[in-house]
PDB file of C-alpha atoms in Angstrom:
ATOM      1  CA  THR A   1     -10.386 -26.108  16.541  1.00 78.00           C
ATOM      2  CA  THR A   2     -12.961 -23.356  15.873  1.00 80.00           C
ATOM      3  CA  LYS A   3     -16.233 -24.826  14.646  1.00 81.00           C
ATOM      4  CA  VAL A   4     -17.701 -23.314  11.497  1.00 81.00           C
ATOM      5  CA  GLU A   5     -21.116 -23.528   9.894  1.00 84.00           C
ATOM      6  CA  LYS A   6     -19.823 -24.319   6.398  1.00 84.00           C
ATOM      7  CA  GLU A   7     -19.614 -27.949   5.361  1.00 81.00           C
ATOM      8  CA  TYR A   8     -16.489 -29.112   3.539  1.00 81.00           C
ATOM      9  CA  ASP A   9     -15.942 -31.952   1.091  1.00 82.00           C
ATOM     10  CA  LEU A  10     -12.755 -32.886   2.957  1.00 87.00           C
ATOM     11  CA  GLU A  11     -11.564 -32.089   6.459  1.00 89.00           C
ATOM     12  CA  ILE A  12      -7.886 -32.796   7.120  1.00 93.00           C
ATOM     13  CA  ASN A  13      -7.400 -33.379  10.859  1.00 94.00           C
ATOM     14  CA  THR A  14     -10.867 -33.018  12.323  1.00 93.00           C
ATOM     15  CA  ILE A  15     -11.531 -30.886  15.372  1.00 93.00           C
ATOM     16  CA  ASP A  16     -12.154 -34.003  17.451  1.00 94.00           C
ATOM     17  CA  SER A  17      -8.865 -35.606  16.382  1.00 96.00           C
ATOM     18  CA  ILE A  18      -6.920 -32.440  17.236  1.00 96.00           C
ATOM     19  CA  LYS A  19      -8.536 -32.281  20.664  1.00 95.00           C
ATOM     20  CA  ILE A  20      -7.442 -35.865  21.329  1.00 96.00           C
ATOM     21  CA  SER A  21      -3.890 -35.536  20.002  1.00 96.00           C
ATOM     22  CA  SER A  22      -3.266 -32.276  21.881  1.00 94.00           C
ATOM     23  CA  ASN A  23      -4.333 -33.830  25.184  1.00 95.00           C
ATOM     24  CA  LYS A  24      -1.798 -36.406  26.396  1.00 95.00           C
ATOM     25  CA  LEU A  25      -4.336 -38.160  28.621  1.00 96.00           C
ATOM     26  CA  LEU A  26      -6.818 -38.666  25.774  1.00 97.00           C
ATOM     27  CA  MET A  27      -4.010 -39.550  23.371  1.00 97.00           C
ATOM     28  CA  LYS A  28      -2.479 -42.200  25.644  1.00 97.00           C
ATOM     29  CA  ASN A  29      -5.902 -43.728  26.277  1.00 97.00           C
ATOM     30  CA  LYS A  30      -6.384 -44.052  22.507  1.00 98.00           C
ATOM     31  CA  PHE A  31      -2.914 -45.589  22.170  1.00 98.00           C
ATOM     32  CA  ASP A  32      -3.844 -48.222  24.734  1.00 97.00           C
ATOM     33  CA  GLU A  33      -7.251 -48.810  23.154  1.00 97.00           C
ATOM     34  CA  HIS A  34      -5.667 -49.506  19.763  1.00 98.00           C
ATOM     35  CA  GLY A  35      -2.598 -51.382  21.013  1.00 98.00           C
ATOM     36  CA  VAL A  36      -0.009 -48.777  20.014  1.00 98.00           C
ATOM     37  CA  ILE A  37       3.473 -49.578  21.347  1.00 98.00           C
ATOM     38  CA  THR A  38       4.105 -46.839  23.887  1.00 97.00           C
ATOM     39  CA  THR A  39       5.655 -46.330  27.311  1.00 94.00           C
ATOM     40  CA  ASN A  40       3.959 -47.688  30.433  1.00 91.00           C
ATOM     41  CA  TRP A  41       2.006 -44.846  31.965  1.00 92.00           C
ATOM     42  CA  SER A  42      -0.728 -43.926  34.392  1.00 90.00           C
ATOM     43  CA  PRO A  43      -3.051 -40.947  34.927  1.00 90.00           C
ATOM     44  CA  ASN A  44      -2.970 -41.699  38.649  1.00 83.00           C
ATOM     45  CA  ILE A  45       0.030 -40.743  40.794  1.00 78.00           C
ATOM     46  CA  ASP A  46      -1.140 -43.137  43.517  1.00 74.00           C
ATOM     47  CA  LYS A  47       0.257 -46.002  41.438  1.00 71.00           C
ATOM     48  CA  TYR A  48       3.761 -44.689  42.070  1.00 69.00           C
ATOM     49  CA  LEU A  49       3.158 -43.670  45.662  1.00 69.00           C
ATOM     50  CA  GLU A  50       1.671 -46.982  46.781  1.00 63.00           C
ATOM     51  CA  ASN A  51       4.004 -49.397  45.007  1.00 60.00           C
ATOM     52  CA  SER A  52       7.695 -49.008  45.779  1.00 58.00           C
ATOM     53  CA  LYS A  53       8.538 -51.549  43.060  1.00 64.00           C
ATOM     54  CA  ASN A  54       7.526 -49.158  40.292  1.00 64.00           C
ATOM     55  CA  PRO A  55      10.585 -48.250  38.255  1.00 75.00           C
ATOM     56  CA  TYR A  56      12.290 -44.896  38.433  1.00 84.00           C
ATOM     57  CA  PRO A  57      12.946 -42.570  36.833  1.00 89.00           C
ATOM     58  CA  ILE A  58       9.487 -41.534  35.704  1.00 89.00           C
ATOM     59  CA  ILE A  59       8.467 -38.604  33.555  1.00 91.00           C
ATOM     60  CA  VAL A  60       5.708 -36.291  34.727  1.00 92.00           C
ATOM     61  CA  LYS A  61       4.007 -34.648  31.746  1.00 92.00           C
ATOM     62  CA  ASN A  62       1.532 -31.822  31.662  1.00 91.00           C
ATOM     63  CA  ILE A  63      -1.491 -32.973  29.677  1.00 91.00           C
ATOM     64  CA  TYR A  64      -1.394 -29.861  27.497  1.00 88.00           C
ATOM     65  CA  GLY A  65       2.388 -29.393  27.411  1.00 72.00           C
ATOM     66  CA  SER A  66       4.152 -29.062  24.077  1.00 67.00           C
ATOM     67  CA  ARG A  67       7.763 -29.033  22.873  1.00 64.00           C
ATOM     68  CA  GLY A  68       8.852 -30.392  26.236  1.00 58.00           C
ATOM     69  CA  THR A  69       7.251 -27.699  28.384  1.00 68.00           C
ATOM     70  CA  GLY A  70       5.640 -28.993  31.548  1.00 71.00           C
ATOM     71  CA  ASN A  71       7.739 -32.187  31.614  1.00 84.00           C
ATOM     72  CA  HIS A  72       9.714 -33.230  34.699  1.00 87.00           C
ATOM     73  CA  LYS A  73      12.058 -36.164  35.260  1.00 88.00           C
ATOM     74  CA  ILE A  74      11.620 -37.755  38.696  1.00 88.00           C
ATOM     75  CA  ASP A  75      14.498 -40.018  39.785  1.00 87.00           C
ATOM     76  CA  ASP A  76      13.174 -41.414  43.054  1.00 84.00           C
ATOM     77  CA  ALA A  77      10.329 -41.355  45.588  1.00 81.00           C
ATOM     78  CA  ASP A  78      11.817 -38.387  47.448  1.00 84.00           C
ATOM     79  CA  GLU A  79      11.824 -36.262  44.313  1.00 86.00           C
ATOM     80  CA  LEU A  80       8.256 -37.305  43.633  1.00 84.00           C
ATOM     81  CA  THR A  81       7.217 -36.183  47.118  1.00 84.00           C
ATOM     82  CA  VAL A  82       8.830 -32.777  46.537  1.00 88.00           C
ATOM     83  CA  PHE A  83       7.087 -32.445  43.171  1.00 85.00           C
ATOM     84  CA  LEU A  84       3.713 -33.314  44.663  1.00 85.00           C
ATOM     85  CA  SER A  85       4.088 -30.814  47.475  1.00 84.00           C
ATOM     86  CA  SER A  86       4.428 -27.999  44.947  1.00 81.00           C
ATOM     87  CA  HIS A  87       1.743 -29.208  42.518  1.00 79.00           C
ATOM     88  CA  LYS A  88      -1.099 -30.318  44.785  1.00 73.00           C
ATOM     89  CA  ARG A  89      -3.626 -27.999  43.208  1.00 71.00           C
ATOM     90  CA  ASN A  90      -3.053 -29.056  39.621  1.00 81.00           C
ATOM     91  CA  ILE A  91      -1.802 -32.629  39.939  1.00 85.00           C
ATOM     92  CA  LYS A  92      -4.718 -33.854  37.785  1.00 86.00           C
ATOM     93  CA  SER A  93      -3.205 -31.856  34.924  1.00 90.00           C
ATOM     94  CA  TYR A  94      -0.389 -34.419  34.614  1.00 91.00           C
ATOM     95  CA  ILE A  95       0.160 -37.969  33.482  1.00 92.00           C
ATOM     96  CA  PHE A  96       3.006 -40.186  34.695  1.00 91.00           C
ATOM     97  CA  GLU A  97       5.033 -42.519  32.517  1.00 91.00           C
ATOM     98  CA  GLU A  98       8.102 -44.701  32.833  1.00 90.00           C
ATOM     99  CA  PHE A  99      11.277 -43.217  31.382  1.00 89.00           C
ATOM    100  CA  PHE A 100      12.456 -45.086  28.292  1.00 90.00           C
ATOM    101  CA  ASN A 101      16.174 -44.351  28.144  1.00 87.00           C
ATOM    102  CA  SER A 102      16.810 -44.872  24.446  1.00 87.00           C
ATOM    103  CA  ALA A 103      19.870 -43.977  22.426  1.00 83.00           C
ATOM    104  CA  LYS A 104      17.967 -42.248  19.642  1.00 92.00           C
ATOM    105  CA  GLU A 105      14.798 -40.325  18.901  1.00 94.00           C
ATOM    106  CA  TYR A 106      13.161 -39.782  15.531  1.00 97.00           C
ATOM    107  CA  ARG A 107      10.288 -37.698  14.240  1.00 96.00           C
ATOM    108  CA  ILE A 108       8.401 -39.593  11.574  1.00 98.00           C
ATOM    109  CA  HIS A 109       5.758 -37.679   9.647  1.00 98.00           C
ATOM    110  CA  VAL A 110       2.877 -39.834   8.473  1.00 98.00           C
ATOM    111  CA  SER A 111      -0.505 -39.421   6.868  1.00 97.00           C
ATOM    112  CA  THR A 112      -3.306 -41.766   5.920  1.00 95.00           C
ATOM    113  CA  GLU A 113      -1.281 -42.228   2.716  1.00 95.00           C
ATOM    114  CA  GLY A 114       1.741 -43.526   4.659  1.00 96.00           C
ATOM    115  CA  PRO A 115       5.082 -42.151   5.923  1.00 97.00           C
ATOM    116  CA  PHE A 116       6.395 -39.182   3.930  1.00 97.00           C
ATOM    117  CA  LEU A 117       9.230 -37.533   5.894  1.00 97.00           C
ATOM    118  CA  MET A 118      11.666 -38.534   8.634  1.00 97.00           C
ATOM    119  CA  TRP A 119      14.163 -36.685  10.825  1.00 96.00           C
ATOM    120  CA  ARG A 120      16.520 -37.825  13.543  1.00 94.00           C
ATOM    121  CA  LYS A 121      16.847 -35.617  16.621  1.00 92.00           C
ATOM    122  CA  LEU A 122      20.598 -35.669  17.165  1.00 88.00           C
ATOM    123  CA  ARG A 123      21.448 -34.363  20.617  1.00 85.00           C
ATOM    124  CA  ARG A 124      24.236 -31.766  20.599  1.00 83.00           C
ATOM    125  CA  THR A 125      27.456 -32.620  22.417  1.00 81.00           C
ATOM    126  CA  ASP A 126      27.348 -29.419  24.484  1.00 78.00           C
ATOM    127  CA  THR A 127      23.990 -30.354  26.061  1.00 75.00           C
ATOM    128  CA  PRO A 128      24.239 -30.083  29.892  1.00 79.00           C
ATOM    129  CA  ALA A 129      24.015 -33.363  31.797  1.00 77.00           C
ATOM    130  CA  ASP A 130      20.704 -32.418  33.434  1.00 74.00           C
ATOM    131  CA  GLN A 131      19.112 -31.892  30.000  1.00 71.00           C
ATOM    132  CA  ARG A 132      20.264 -35.068  28.293  1.00 71.00           C
ATOM    133  CA  TRP A 133      17.130 -37.022  29.181  1.00 75.00           C
ATOM    134  CA  PHE A 134      15.020 -35.273  26.518  1.00 74.00           C
ATOM    135  CA  PHE A 135      15.265 -34.370  22.828  1.00 79.00           C
ATOM    136  CA  ASN A 136      13.902 -31.059  21.536  1.00 75.00           C
ATOM    137  CA  ASN A 137      14.720 -28.039  19.376  1.00 74.00           C
ATOM    138  CA  HIS A 138      16.905 -26.503  22.072  1.00 75.00           C
ATOM    139  CA  ASN A 139      19.370 -29.343  22.511  1.00 75.00           C
ATOM    140  CA  CYS A 140      19.226 -31.160  19.171  1.00 79.00           C
ATOM    141  CA  ASN A 141      20.202 -30.789  15.549  1.00 85.00           C
ATOM    142  CA  TRP A 142      17.824 -32.407  13.090  1.00 90.00           C
ATOM    143  CA  VAL A 143      19.304 -34.617  10.366  1.00 93.00           C
ATOM    144  CA  GLY A 144      17.480 -36.151   7.419  1.00 94.00           C
ATOM    145  CA  ILE A 145      17.739 -39.535   5.760  1.00 95.00           C
ATOM    146  CA  ASP A 146      20.505 -38.338   3.397  1.00 95.00           C
ATOM    147  CA  ASN A 147      22.810 -37.662   6.346  1.00 95.00           C
ATOM    148  CA  PRO A 148      25.011 -40.623   7.429  1.00 94.00           C
ATOM    149  CA  LEU A 149      24.215 -39.740  11.052  1.00 94.00           C
ATOM    150  CA  PHE A 150      20.537 -40.485  10.429  1.00 96.00           C
ATOM    151  CA  ASP A 151      21.383 -44.149  11.120  1.00 94.00           C
ATOM    152  CA  PRO A 152      17.943 -45.665  10.466  1.00 95.00           C
ATOM    153  CA  PRO A 153      16.803 -48.422  12.831  1.00 95.00           C
ATOM    154  CA  VAL A 154      16.975 -51.852  11.226  1.00 95.00           C
ATOM    155  CA  ASN A 155      13.254 -52.259  11.943  1.00 96.00           C
ATOM    156  CA  ILE A 156      12.276 -48.874  10.512  1.00 97.00           C
ATOM    157  CA  LYS A 157       9.350 -50.346   8.536  1.00 97.00           C
ATOM    158  CA  ASP A 158       7.811 -51.728  11.725  1.00 97.00           C
ATOM    159  CA  ILE A 159       8.285 -48.347  13.398  1.00 98.00           C
ATOM    160  CA  GLN A 160       6.651 -46.524  10.481  1.00 98.00           C
ATOM    161  CA  ASN A 161       3.669 -48.884  10.615  1.00 98.00           C
ATOM    162  CA  GLU A 162       3.312 -48.243  14.339  1.00 98.00           C
ATOM    163  CA  CYS A 163       3.362 -44.487  13.687  1.00 98.00           C
ATOM    164  CA  ILE A 164       0.503 -44.914  11.238  1.00 98.00           C
ATOM    165  CA  LYS A 165      -1.355 -46.896  13.892  1.00 98.00           C
ATOM    166  CA  ALA A 166      -0.782 -44.028  16.351  1.00 98.00           C
ATOM    167  CA  LEU A 167      -2.091 -41.548  13.766  1.00 98.00           C
ATOM    168  CA  THR A 168      -5.279 -43.478  13.073  1.00 97.00           C
ATOM    169  CA  SER A 169      -5.844 -44.276  16.761  1.00 98.00           C
ATOM    170  CA  VAL A 170      -6.493 -40.602  17.501  1.00 98.00           C
ATOM    171  CA  GLY A 171      -8.295 -39.992  14.192  1.00 97.00           C
ATOM    172  CA  LEU A 172      -5.748 -37.687  12.559  1.00 98.00           C
ATOM    173  CA  THR A 173      -5.241 -37.460   8.811  1.00 97.00           C
ATOM    174  CA  ILE A 174      -1.651 -36.227   9.031  1.00 98.00           C
ATOM    175  CA  GLY A 175       0.799 -35.734  11.878  1.00 97.00           C
ATOM    176  CA  ALA A 176       4.280 -36.113  13.326  1.00 97.00           C
ATOM    177  CA  CYS A 177       5.171 -39.102  15.448  1.00 97.00           C
ATOM    178  CA  ASP A 178       7.955 -38.902  18.052  1.00 95.00           C
ATOM    179  CA  VAL A 179       9.640 -42.277  18.539  1.00 96.00           C
ATOM    180  CA  ARG A 180      12.405 -43.372  20.905  1.00 95.00           C
ATOM    181  CA  VAL A 181      14.512 -46.302  19.700  1.00 96.00           C
ATOM    182  CA  GLN A 182      17.384 -48.434  20.928  1.00 95.00           C
ATOM    183  CA  SER A 183      20.611 -48.274  18.916  1.00 94.00           C
ATOM    184  CA  ASN A 184      21.049 -50.866  16.177  1.00 93.00           C
ATOM    185  CA  ARG A 185      23.975 -52.443  18.022  1.00 91.00           C
ATOM    186  CA  ASN A 186      24.106 -53.754  21.579  1.00 89.00           C
ATOM    187  CA  SER A 187      26.923 -53.118  24.059  1.00 86.00           C
ATOM    188  CA  ASN A 188      28.938 -55.955  22.500  1.00 89.00           C
ATOM    189  CA  GLY A 189      28.762 -54.357  19.066  1.00 88.00           C
ATOM    190  CA  SER A 190      26.430 -56.998  17.652  1.00 92.00           C
ATOM    191  CA  TYR A 191      23.399 -55.973  15.587  1.00 90.00           C
ATOM    192  CA  ARG A 192      20.000 -56.240  17.208  1.00 92.00           C
ATOM    193  CA  LYS A 193      17.369 -57.939  15.086  1.00 91.00           C
ATOM    194  CA  ALA A 194      14.666 -55.583  16.323  1.00 94.00           C
ATOM    195  CA  PRO A 195      15.684 -52.573  18.463  1.00 95.00           C
ATOM    196  CA  VAL A 196      13.050 -51.799  21.093  1.00 96.00           C
ATOM    197  CA  PHE A 197      11.064 -48.654  20.342  1.00 97.00           C
ATOM    198  CA  LYS A 198       8.287 -46.656  21.961  1.00 97.00           C
ATOM    199  CA  ILE A 199       5.848 -44.229  20.368  1.00 97.00           C
ATOM    200  CA  ILE A 200       6.038 -41.172  22.623  1.00 95.00           C
ATOM    201  CA  GLU A 201       3.315 -39.075  21.024  1.00 95.00           C
ATOM    202  CA  ILE A 202       1.633 -37.991  17.801  1.00 97.00           C
ATOM    203  CA  ASN A 203       1.517 -34.260  17.012  1.00 94.00           C
ATOM    204  CA  SER A 204      -1.077 -32.493  14.891  1.00 93.00           C
ATOM    205  CA  ALA A 205       0.854 -29.196  14.757  1.00 90.00           C
ATOM    206  CA  PRO A 206       4.606 -29.875  14.760  1.00 91.00           C
ATOM    207  CA  SER A 207       7.130 -27.091  14.345  1.00 87.00           C
ATOM    208  CA  MET A 208       8.323 -26.806  10.755  1.00 90.00           C
ATOM    209  CA  GLY A 209      11.241 -25.513   8.785  1.00 89.00           C
ATOM    210  CA  GLU A 210      11.085 -24.755   5.090  1.00 93.00           C
ATOM    211  CA  ILE A 211      11.651 -28.346   3.961  1.00 93.00           C
ATOM    212  CA  THR A 212       9.011 -29.798   6.281  1.00 95.00           C
ATOM    213  CA  GLY A 213       6.506 -27.070   5.377  1.00 95.00           C
ATOM    214  CA  GLN A 214       6.830 -27.686   1.632  1.00 96.00           C
ATOM    215  CA  THR A 215       6.665 -31.446   2.136  1.00 96.00           C
ATOM    216  CA  TYR A 216       3.408 -31.013   4.065  1.00 97.00           C
ATOM    217  CA  ILE A 217       1.950 -28.950   1.217  1.00 96.00           C
ATOM    218  CA  ASN A 218       2.810 -31.758  -1.205  1.00 97.00           C
ATOM    219  CA  GLU A 219       1.246 -34.329   1.124  1.00 96.00           C
ATOM    220  CA  PHE A 220      -1.923 -32.208   1.459  1.00 95.00           C
ATOM    221  CA  LYS A 221      -2.214 -32.210  -2.341  1.00 95.00           C
ATOM    222  CA  LYS A 222      -1.826 -35.996  -2.412  1.00 94.00           C
ATOM    223  CA  ILE A 223      -4.561 -36.451   0.222  1.00 94.00           C
ATOM    224  CA  ILE A 224      -6.895 -34.030  -1.551  1.00 93.00           C
ATOM    225  CA  ASN A 225      -6.354 -35.594  -4.973  1.00 91.00           C
ATOM    226  CA  LYS A 226      -6.942 -39.097  -3.612  1.00 84.00           C
ATOM    227  CA  GLU A 227     -10.202 -37.950  -2.017  1.00 74.00           C
ATOM    228  CA  LYS A 228     -11.184 -36.226  -5.271  1.00 67.00           C
ATOM    229  CA  TYR A 229     -10.555 -39.160  -7.606  1.00 63.00           C
ATOM    230  CA  ASP A 230     -10.918 -42.190  -5.346  1.00 64.00           C
ATOM    231  CA  VAL A 231     -14.622 -42.594  -5.878  1.00 49.00           C
TER     232      VAL A 231
END
């Protein structure tokens, strides 16, 4: 995000877009402004303190947290009181959102050219019970679309389109969208026509393995060439 004097013909992920996407408060406000399907949330803890009908659990997220750091699951009002007592000084550094307890989570990489890579975060069976509410590098294996366990949602096209909406809402050119999705089948084993999903966040600097890194390079080339020849 360092500003430079030189002017460029093309800037992929502007400084302003990175500042928005790396700040969960700014990002969620943009999601709401553009109608992105996301979890119910609030920047104000008073909403949960004053209304006992608000659903628990809730997730408390540090505005600048990444890869799950700074996130806390709060199961009831008593736990919230304990959390507040130990975070009085920096409570404005958090946002509060309802916990969407989905069966699956995906990372869908998108650019202004469209979706170009997808992974499923498959939680490992040895994950402790108190860590099964989140998906990250520590408790998940990542499987691609060629793996039978990828199990794409039946409404994957709708989800991809919503990820692109999330990308453009914050002004990014390219990024990684974390999405939580219901399973394709309900408890009776019948297929859902449209599993419920929520866009959790859009990342401008996701962690990458070799495959993801090379795929990003190819996508950069596509974006650059389109800008060069699309006159």
